[in-house]
XYZ file of C-alpha atoms in Angstrom:
672
model
C 122.434 110.139 106.896
C 124.480 110.253 103.473
C 127.540 112.375 103.728
C 128.317 114.216 100.308
C 132.058 112.014 99.721
C 129.436 109.028 100.171
C 126.641 110.575 97.877
C 129.628 111.129 95.345
C 130.113 107.453 94.722
C 127.444 105.575 95.560
C 124.846 107.924 93.717
C 126.207 108.724 90.087
C 125.846 104.772 90.298
C 121.998 104.227 91.413
C 121.569 107.054 88.761
C 123.155 104.989 85.955
C 121.497 101.953 86.497
C 117.960 103.388 86.832
C 118.242 102.757 83.141
C 118.861 98.902 83.890
C 117.618 96.621 80.509
C 115.511 94.670 83.226
C 112.301 96.346 84.227
C 112.386 94.938 87.473
C 115.509 95.790 88.260
C 114.729 99.717 86.810
C 111.249 100.015 89.316
C 113.436 99.171 92.675
C 116.108 101.679 91.301
C 113.650 103.961 90.173
C 112.499 104.127 93.845
C 115.582 104.267 95.330
C 115.715 107.205 94.316
C 112.417 108.425 95.085
C 113.615 107.613 98.839
C 117.040 109.568 98.787
C 115.533 112.703 100.166
C 114.523 111.437 103.377
C 118.612 110.979 103.894
C 119.764 113.482 101.131
C 118.354 116.958 101.029
C 116.664 117.149 97.216
C 119.166 120.452 95.861
C 122.050 118.504 96.581
C 120.184 115.152 95.099
C 119.121 117.274 92.124
C 122.822 117.667 89.845
C 123.232 114.052 89.984
C 119.649 113.505 89.006
C 120.588 115.963 86.234
C 123.654 114.933 85.317
C 121.607 111.602 83.955
C 119.797 113.325 81.213
C 123.269 113.160 79.869
C 123.744 109.544 80.066
C 124.732 107.604 77.123
C 121.638 105.201 77.964
C 118.506 106.407 76.793
C 116.424 104.048 79.653
C 118.877 105.720 81.955
C 117.535 109.676 80.646
C 114.110 108.745 80.436
C 113.854 107.265 84.042
C 116.070 111.000 85.281
C 113.586 112.858 83.205
C 110.293 111.273 85.129
C 111.939 111.450 88.623
C 112.034 115.243 87.812
C 108.487 114.960 87.159
C 107.649 112.858 90.526
C 109.665 115.280 93.034
C 107.344 118.060 90.542
C 104.136 116.224 91.562
C 105.275 115.537 94.823
C 107.605 118.652 96.127
C 106.269 121.356 94.077
C 107.969 123.297 91.145
C 109.977 125.267 93.052
C 111.577 123.299 95.207
C 115.672 122.301 95.248
C 115.647 124.463 91.403
C 113.966 122.521 89.706
C 112.327 125.296 88.127
C 115.954 127.030 86.735
C 116.265 123.411 85.230
C 113.259 123.146 83.681
C 114.538 124.193 80.047
C 117.049 120.932 80.463
C 114.248 118.795 80.434
C 112.658 121.128 77.126
C 115.721 120.248 75.499
C 114.880 116.656 75.064
C 111.741 117.819 73.692
C 113.881 117.876 70.399
C 115.847 114.060 70.960
C 114.785 112.324 67.571
C 113.920 108.884 70.161
C 110.382 108.790 70.751
C 109.543 107.353 74.033
C 112.953 110.169 75.297
C 110.383 113.065 74.140
C 107.130 111.830 75.729
C 109.155 111.377 79.404
C 109.786 115.159 79.193
C 106.630 115.816 77.622
C 104.676 114.451 80.438
C 107.112 116.309 83.232
C 106.760 119.552 81.659
C 102.822 118.533 81.306
C 103.338 118.212 85.300
C 105.398 121.568 85.706
C 102.486 122.641 83.665
C 99.762 122.346 86.145
C 101.614 123.631 89.165
C 102.552 126.742 87.302
C 99.895 127.414 85.089
C 100.710 129.472 81.574
C 103.611 131.182 83.685
C 105.333 127.440 82.835
C 106.544 129.209 79.375
C 109.189 131.637 80.907
C 110.884 129.003 82.537
C 111.692 126.813 79.462
C 113.455 128.296 77.765
C 114.336 128.702 73.630
C 112.251 126.460 72.031
C 111.931 125.663 68.465
C 108.065 126.379 66.334
C 108.451 122.253 66.886
C 108.349 122.182 70.239
C 106.704 124.662 71.114
C 103.231 123.097 69.681
C 104.039 120.026 70.861
C 104.399 121.257 74.250
C 100.838 123.418 73.992
C 99.488 119.974 72.500
C 100.382 118.992 76.023
C 99.059 121.450 77.702
C 95.441 121.673 76.289
C 95.665 118.090 77.341
C 96.644 118.405 81.266
C 94.067 121.482 81.183
C 91.370 118.703 79.426
C 92.551 116.026 82.345
C 92.710 118.216 85.802
C 89.110 119.153 84.399
C 87.641 115.557 83.919
C 89.212 114.969 87.520
C 87.646 117.733 89.101
C 91.414 118.858 90.070
C 90.800 123.139 88.485
C 93.065 124.689 86.586
C 96.326 124.609 86.417
C 98.167 126.911 87.981
C 95.648 127.243 90.870
C 97.531 125.438 93.263
C 99.934 128.354 93.083
C 97.626 131.322 93.012
C 95.972 129.238 96.644
C 99.656 129.476 98.531
C 100.184 133.366 96.921
C 96.758 133.764 98.541
C 97.606 132.225 102.204
C 100.551 133.488 102.412
C 99.589 137.282 101.454
C 96.016 136.425 104.177
C 97.893 134.343 106.638
C 101.562 134.964 106.197
C 102.583 135.458 110.157
C 100.487 131.811 111.192
C 101.543 130.187 108.126
C 105.067 131.093 108.412
C 104.067 130.211 112.034
C 103.200 127.002 111.602
C 106.242 126.226 109.189
C 108.364 127.548 111.200
C 106.976 124.996 114.275
C 107.276 121.920 111.949
C 110.080 122.259 110.964
C 111.527 122.619 114.119
C 110.151 119.549 114.919
C 111.480 117.535 111.900
C 114.461 118.013 112.323
C 114.098 117.484 116.418
C 112.265 114.079 115.246
C 114.223 110.809 115.724
C 116.983 109.426 112.788
C 115.061 105.818 112.371
C 111.347 108.361 111.782
C 113.089 110.229 109.082
C 114.769 107.050 107.632
C 111.840 105.760 107.464
C 109.094 107.709 106.700
C 110.196 110.769 105.826
C 109.327 113.399 107.248
C 107.796 116.541 105.209
C 111.018 118.623 103.751
C 111.060 121.886 104.871
C 110.590 123.514 101.037
C 107.006 121.266 100.738
C 106.031 122.993 103.596
C 104.393 126.186 102.012
C 102.697 124.449 99.397
C 100.929 122.161 102.368
C 100.231 124.845 104.524
C 98.509 126.548 102.176
C 96.115 123.439 101.418
C 96.047 123.041 104.612
C 94.353 126.847 105.248
C 92.187 126.698 102.079
C 90.820 123.017 102.790
C 91.655 120.150 100.113
C 90.694 119.993 96.793
C 91.620 115.739 96.486
C 92.886 113.059 98.279
C 96.440 113.692 97.356
C 96.617 116.595 98.546
C 94.456 115.586 101.731
C 97.557 113.222 102.202
C 100.268 115.847 101.764
C 98.298 117.925 104.184
C 98.232 114.542 106.520
C 102.196 114.789 105.902
C 102.324 117.887 108.012
C 101.873 115.505 110.856
C 99.647 118.481 112.648
C 97.661 116.536 114.776
C 94.067 119.334 114.123
C 95.353 120.507 110.980
C 95.534 117.220 109.555
C 91.349 116.401 110.617
C 90.621 117.739 107.439
C 92.567 115.556 105.214
C 91.765 112.881 107.196
C 87.976 113.946 106.383
C 88.573 113.693 102.380
C 90.819 110.286 102.749
C 88.391 108.810 104.761
C 85.563 109.389 102.355
C 88.145 108.053 99.177
C 88.243 105.212 101.299
C 84.276 104.208 101.409
C 83.959 105.361 98.147
C 86.846 102.846 96.709
C 84.879 100.073 98.041
C 82.716 99.924 95.273
C 83.443 97.963 92.849
C 82.529 99.761 90.133
C 85.101 102.348 90.785
C 88.492 103.058 89.603
C 89.374 104.888 92.628
C 90.947 101.447 94.466
C 94.043 100.973 91.501
C 95.255 105.136 92.815
C 94.837 103.958 96.083
C 96.375 101.504 96.457
C 99.775 102.802 94.350
C 99.925 105.387 97.305
C 99.029 102.921 99.625
C 102.341 102.691 101.839
C 102.276 106.175 101.655
C 99.183 106.855 103.437
C 99.838 104.475 106.059
C 103.740 105.792 106.766
C 102.359 109.001 107.017
C 99.243 108.091 109.627
C 102.211 106.121 111.690
C 103.996 108.599 112.137
C 100.382 110.600 112.956
C 99.784 107.582 116.140
C 102.342 108.677 118.421
C 101.588 112.644 117.447
C 97.945 112.633 118.560
C 98.250 110.834 121.318
C 100.765 113.078 122.554
C 99.187 116.029 121.759
C 95.720 114.877 123.258
C 97.586 113.615 126.123
C 98.965 117.374 126.298
C 95.573 118.841 127.485
C 93.784 118.682 123.521
C 90.644 116.658 122.156
C 91.244 112.985 121.292
C 89.296 113.866 118.160
C 92.427 113.585 115.581
C 93.121 110.282 117.192
C 89.765 109.384 116.293
C 90.297 110.051 112.995
C 93.925 108.802 112.979
C 92.848 105.477 114.212
C 89.205 105.768 111.864
C 91.525 106.502 108.824
C 93.649 103.054 109.445
C 91.012 100.695 110.292
C 89.314 101.474 106.961
C 92.284 101.103 105.055
C 92.545 97.851 106.223
C 89.643 96.710 105.575
C 90.130 96.454 102.182
C 92.614 93.609 101.824
C 94.064 95.076 98.196
C 95.377 97.749 100.265
C 96.559 96.801 103.350
C 98.249 93.837 101.210
C 100.345 96.839 99.066
C 102.126 98.318 103.291
C 105.898 96.834 102.775
C 107.282 95.326 105.565
C 109.306 98.653 106.918
C 105.726 100.170 107.598
C 103.868 97.400 108.667
C 106.237 97.358 111.211
C 106.356 100.515 112.954
C 102.638 100.808 112.697
C 102.439 97.364 114.972
C 105.278 98.537 117.607
C 103.114 102.316 117.677
C 100.188 100.230 118.321
C 100.713 97.559 120.648
C 103.169 100.753 122.658
C 99.935 102.680 123.177
C 98.112 99.422 124.404
C 100.248 98.991 127.153
C 100.107 102.864 128.054
C 98.904 103.417 131.097
C 98.131 107.220 130.457
C 95.351 106.196 127.509
C 92.697 104.952 130.008
C 92.972 108.589 131.657
C 92.527 110.378 128.256
C 89.561 111.400 127.260
C 87.376 108.907 125.252
C 89.997 106.704 126.979
C 88.284 103.034 126.833
C 86.545 103.394 122.765
C 89.919 104.310 121.827
C 91.613 101.079 123.664
C 89.229 98.880 122.133
C 89.919 100.476 118.590
C 93.268 100.287 118.637
C 92.484 96.248 119.662
C 90.546 96.114 116.849
C 92.324 98.037 114.207
C 95.407 95.528 115.667
C 93.685 92.650 115.150
C 92.268 94.136 111.225
C 95.996 94.125 110.064
C 96.715 90.514 111.181
C 93.677 89.039 109.547
C 94.635 91.318 106.219
C 97.939 92.441 106.025
C 100.367 90.865 103.459
C 101.158 87.632 106.360
C 104.393 86.766 105.768
C 105.254 90.293 106.212
C 103.329 90.066 109.559
C 105.012 87.074 110.280
C 108.624 88.352 109.979
C 107.751 91.369 111.578
C 106.272 89.998 114.539
C 109.465 87.769 115.211
C 111.769 90.079 114.953
C 109.140 92.488 117.236
C 109.932 89.772 119.959
C 113.589 90.476 120.481
C 113.970 93.882 123.312
C 112.778 97.056 121.880
C 114.576 100.038 121.819
C 113.726 102.431 124.914
C 113.942 105.455 122.660
C 110.945 103.623 121.125
C 108.226 104.421 124.614
C 106.365 106.489 124.314
C 107.331 108.296 127.632
C 109.129 107.030 131.466
C 107.735 105.147 133.387
C 109.319 105.288 137.240
C 107.043 102.819 138.390
C 108.390 100.001 136.577
C 111.759 99.070 134.708
C 112.777 98.883 131.649
C 112.733 94.598 131.784
C 108.705 94.597 133.042
C 108.094 96.891 129.699
C 110.283 94.407 127.718
C 107.970 91.534 128.792
C 104.633 93.049 128.943
C 105.643 93.542 124.657
C 106.201 90.659 124.451
C 103.116 89.034 125.988
C 101.371 91.545 123.693
C 103.022 90.323 120.215
C 103.179 86.493 121.388
C 99.612 86.553 121.303
C 99.486 88.258 117.861
C 101.906 85.335 116.738
C 99.318 83.415 118.824
C 96.154 84.542 116.130
C 98.432 84.371 112.951
C 100.159 80.407 113.717
C 96.142 78.980 114.821
C 95.015 79.568 110.573
C 98.629 78.193 109.411
C 96.183 75.390 108.186
C 94.245 77.205 105.694
C 96.478 80.187 105.258
C 100.022 78.155 104.260
C 99.738 78.185 100.634
C 99.670 82.327 101.472
C 102.760 83.059 103.325
C 106.420 82.968 102.108
C 107.992 80.213 103.967
C 111.938 80.353 103.552
C 111.369 84.354 104.642
C 109.210 83.008 107.296
C 111.772 79.917 107.883
C 115.222 82.795 107.614
C 113.227 84.900 110.504
C 112.986 82.189 112.657
C 116.950 80.787 111.768
C 118.138 84.478 112.748
C 116.126 84.639 116.265
C 117.988 81.260 117.300
C 121.130 82.166 115.418
C 121.029 85.836 118.078
C 119.957 83.400 121.310
C 122.642 80.948 120.309
C 122.544 77.704 122.212
C 123.436 78.507 125.736
C 120.648 81.131 125.888
C 118.328 78.706 124.633
C 118.797 75.962 127.470
C 118.911 78.671 130.155
C 115.786 80.067 129.020
C 114.625 76.377 128.460
C 113.343 76.268 132.330
C 112.580 79.654 133.052
C 108.760 80.402 131.406
C 110.592 82.501 128.199
C 107.071 82.868 126.089
C 109.023 84.412 122.999
C 111.072 81.837 122.108
C 108.249 78.861 123.109
C 106.637 80.941 120.022
C 108.862 80.684 117.552
C 109.473 77.183 118.633
C 104.900 77.119 118.124
C 105.999 78.161 114.465
C 108.493 76.261 113.709
C 106.424 72.777 114.292
C 103.445 74.108 112.987
C 105.182 74.685 109.624
C 106.875 71.241 110.403
C 103.560 69.611 111.418
C 102.220 71.273 107.876
C 104.551 70.907 105.567
C 106.128 67.377 106.740
C 109.767 67.025 105.448
C 109.244 68.965 102.500
C 110.182 72.458 104.610
C 113.543 71.008 103.725
C 112.559 72.449 100.565
C 112.068 76.321 101.969
C 115.474 76.406 103.335
C 117.253 78.768 100.855
C 117.309 81.910 103.223
C 119.106 79.894 105.709
C 123.216 79.007 105.628
C 121.940 75.339 105.425
C 126.481 74.267 104.950
C 127.812 76.781 107.252
C 129.827 75.105 110.341
C 128.424 75.211 113.104
C 125.114 73.906 111.522
C 122.554 76.368 112.075
C 120.371 75.681 114.959
C 116.820 75.859 112.886
C 118.251 72.615 111.267
C 118.275 70.865 114.397
C 114.783 71.923 115.635
C 113.271 70.670 112.615
C 115.192 67.967 112.328
C 113.558 67.305 116.142
C 110.325 68.259 114.863
C 110.049 65.876 112.585
C 111.146 63.049 114.854
C 108.325 63.483 117.348
C 106.284 64.053 114.756
C 106.880 61.149 113.136
C 106.910 58.734 116.450
C 103.486 59.964 117.195
C 102.175 58.838 114.078
C 101.629 62.058 112.994
C 103.761 61.999 110.366
C 104.943 59.935 107.367
C 108.428 60.598 106.444
C 110.232 60.310 103.157
C 113.274 60.037 104.074
C 115.342 58.888 107.537
C 115.327 61.283 110.267
C 118.043 63.441 112.035
C 119.901 63.075 108.694
C 122.919 65.638 108.958
C 122.666 66.673 105.110
C 120.800 69.688 104.320
C 120.634 69.451 100.648
C 118.201 69.988 97.521
C 115.430 67.157 97.384
C 117.159 64.456 96.190
C 120.178 64.562 99.058
C 117.659 64.018 101.126
C 116.881 60.033 100.225
C 118.802 57.517 100.593
C 118.321 56.446 97.709
C 117.746 59.293 94.534
C 117.164 56.766 91.905
C 113.435 55.532 93.808
C 113.058 59.068 95.197
C 113.495 61.170 91.550
C 111.852 64.142 91.008
C 109.581 62.406 88.877
C 108.610 59.769 91.840
C 108.625 62.679 94.073
C 105.346 64.731 92.103
C 103.864 61.805 91.770
C 102.965 61.340 95.294
C 102.413 64.919 95.850
C 99.766 64.023 93.408
C 98.444 60.371 95.013
C 98.346 62.793 98.137
C 96.470 66.435 96.733
C 94.076 63.606 94.709
C 93.074 61.934 97.755
C 92.957 64.842 99.543
C 89.969 66.174 96.891
C 88.395 63.143 97.472
C 87.371 63.783 100.764
C 84.820 66.364 101.167
C 86.468 67.453 104.410
C 89.598 68.847 102.432
C 88.477 69.004 98.910
C 89.287 72.293 98.338
C 92.224 72.477 99.768
C 93.124 69.977 97.801
C 92.151 71.366 94.396
C 93.968 74.563 95.785
C 97.466 72.272 96.040
C 96.515 70.888 92.307
C 96.359 74.681 91.537
C 99.273 75.029 92.542
C 100.706 72.207 90.819
C 99.392 73.196 87.961
C 101.592 76.824 87.577
C 104.883 74.634 89.216
C 104.570 72.257 86.260
C 102.482 73.563 83.624
C 104.409 70.650 80.464
C 102.988 67.461 83.257
C 99.130 66.992 82.286
C 97.138 65.788 85.599
C 95.014 64.270 83.854
C 96.620 61.140 82.574
C 97.593 60.543 86.066
C 93.740 59.920 86.414
C 93.247 57.099 83.711
C 91.514 54.660 85.847
C 88.952 58.249 88.029
C 85.514 58.431 87.417
C 84.572 60.615 84.310
C 82.678 62.274 87.210
C 85.716 62.275 89.256
C 87.575 63.840 86.180
C 84.877 66.563 85.631
C 84.695 67.731 88.881
C 88.559 68.627 88.713
C 88.776 70.039 85.656
C 85.620 72.341 86.657
C 86.929 73.218 90.467
C 90.803 74.104 89.120
C 88.449 76.375 86.636
C 87.043 77.925 89.968
C 90.181 78.105 91.917
C 92.061 79.839 89.056
C 89.079 82.444 88.789
C 88.896 83.033 92.681
C 92.891 83.196 93.134
C 92.294 86.138 90.136
C 90.134 87.765 92.217
C 92.389 87.415 95.962
C 90.537 85.291 97.204
C 91.081 82.621 99.716
C 90.944 78.633 99.445
C 88.932 78.259 102.420
C 86.333 80.870 101.356
C 86.005 79.063 97.405
C 82.510 77.496 96.818
C 83.186 74.566 95.890
C 80.530 71.556 96.300
C 81.396 68.149 97.519
C 83.370 65.769 94.928
C 81.533 62.326 93.867
C 83.007 59.565 94.713
C 85.921 57.738 92.852
C 84.140 55.037 91.652
C 86.378 53.306 89.237
C 89.299 54.015 90.887
C 91.015 50.216 92.158
C 91.735 50.066 95.549
C 95.734 51.087 96.181
C 98.541 48.655 96.434
C 99.851 50.619 99.328
C 97.627 51.893 102.855
C 98.088 55.211 103.601
C 99.270 56.298 106.946
C 95.934 56.933 109.588
C 95.725 61.517 108.409
C 95.067 62.533 111.700
C 94.027 66.144 111.589
C 93.790 69.576 113.956
C 91.478 71.570 113.631
C 92.707 75.453 114.880
C 89.355 77.804 115.924
C 90.252 81.155 114.267
C 88.765 83.131 117.332
C 91.325 85.123 119.795
C 91.541 88.129 121.489
C 94.919 90.352 121.738
C 93.401 91.289 125.584
C 93.141 87.283 126.431
C 95.511 85.848 129.321
C 97.804 82.214 127.517
C 99.064 79.834 129.458
C 102.201 77.670 128.012
C 102.763 73.735 128.223
C 106.106 72.329 127.397
C 106.233 68.815 126.738
C 109.706 68.883 125.122
C 111.606 70.925 123.265
C 109.941 69.924 120.547
C 106.102 68.976 121.166
C 105.063 72.805 121.946
C 101.147 74.314 122.360
C 99.895 77.273 123.331
C 96.354 76.931 125.291
C 93.786 79.848 126.804
C 91.153 79.528 128.739
C 88.891 80.238 126.555
C 87.751 76.794 124.525
C 87.860 79.014 121.579
C 91.039 79.745 122.008
C 92.626 76.100 122.674
C 95.139 74.064 120.087
C 93.183 71.181 119.705
C 96.143 68.967 118.932
C 94.786 65.821 117.911
C 97.288 64.923 115.180
C 99.173 66.719 112.079
C 98.361 66.531 108.670
C 101.448 63.454 106.971
C 103.293 65.050 104.811
C 102.077 64.542 100.831
C 104.802 62.312 99.736
C 103.787 59.709 102.114
C 100.991 58.519 100.366
C 101.214 56.315 96.693
C 97.719 55.674 95.789
C 97.835 52.625 92.836
C 95.940 53.780 90.469
C 98.547 57.028 89.142
C 100.902 55.901 86.227
C 103.829 56.939 86.326
C 104.102 60.358 84.711
């Protein structure tokens, strides 16, 4: 939690920075302010926001007005003193700056949505011109609500009053139960997911009593954290997710904005519903939670909108309940286990892959004992952690197996940073100790690094921006990258562009012995040579076109067709059409492996290259896997880790590695 002394120092700066000149910075600051109520109550936070209305920076004033509107929309107008401060917002409708007036009118329209005509009692004294502007905006808001079938302005407040009159004692009892449960929740859960504030309970409980009017209200009900009541909310959300799959529906864009909040709420509901069912209740609420998560992660754009912290909590909860020995004994326990498995696989398929890698590598560390659902006297904490790590390893195996086709979908710098942190936390002494102890987590991290080095060759050194390469002593990951490069090159599975075992890790130029020969232009020339060779091969043409598209995005001033002067016109046309196809599919969010491209024509008029390239070895990795399989490990030296399974489809077929693109120099390319 944030203390008042800390808030007095931090919040004024945060509020002022919310009006930063750079839009991205403004967005990040706004997100932080909205999350502050998880660690600092809204009544205490509001005075700092109101102080921002008096800032000399107009952008700060606009952002503060928008944030007040956000809290009204999500927490209700009667929370934290928002109502009594409406005159401060209404006064801004007289400002000369049009953007400030517009922001104030939008926030007051939000208040009108909640209060109806009662809003006029709280806006203070206004001029006729201000009242006219407000009246026009309120009429517009009423029309918008009617179009969206959100009812009439003030209906929510009226429903709350009716529910309190008709169900006063029940609502009060449930509200008290929720508040006490929220206060007793773990600090980590509050920090990550922001349990419902006690002030929001009455409004949300009214929705739970009368039934949700739309999916946003349904999400508010789920956020209450009451297993039985949340089922009605999840029904509405599932219906909305089904509609969002329709390509003609515009609902998906709205859902994407709330995807992280939705998954956050559902992550919190997973342990609540399972514990509720274990207490003797029906498993109905468990099924609804898992089904809603399943539908969410079936839509790739929604899955990609889930933030890393939320994904971390969700994956942890799912794996913990997969290991819980009480689940098979529950009502429909076998179905719940199957649903947990399928959902986990769906997350690995569709969630943002970089986040998945980072989360899973982080989860290879021993888990905090407080995260386990219940004590199991029959097993020690070490045994439980080992079982948990085994599941995490199997999930990482699934992601690693398809790296060859997804390498351009991941942020290599962030993955390498996670590997670096894991190795540094262990230290060399612990790594040596574990090397002979069948330590699966360490072997898995080495395997991920091995695959990345194999696929990127010496270019992997260009992805160490988040690793302190100049630190003393040298980061452990650098030695492992060099060792992998040496091993792969010795096995003729890689053609390095510089000497192996070098001690200096700087920029691309510093990795080569002769910068005048291996300049940036020369490296780009070699990259293009390798890419054109891939495009000329029907087995690798799709990934080659995708790589070429990436180069055109990184180097827009380079004329790639000037490098194809000796190529046939058919080949040039194929590349031009292929790039257009890739660009179209990239805009639609499709992966390289799914691009429907035709077989490339022969490169008839291109003469033989001056230098014969090294043989290209490929390594096929099957995508079929299951998180319940028992995978065995075999180590060939410290750098050549292979994963094997009894299942033929789950084997890493070690036929070799792709060469570094910079190693192929074709004679028909002209100097860039």
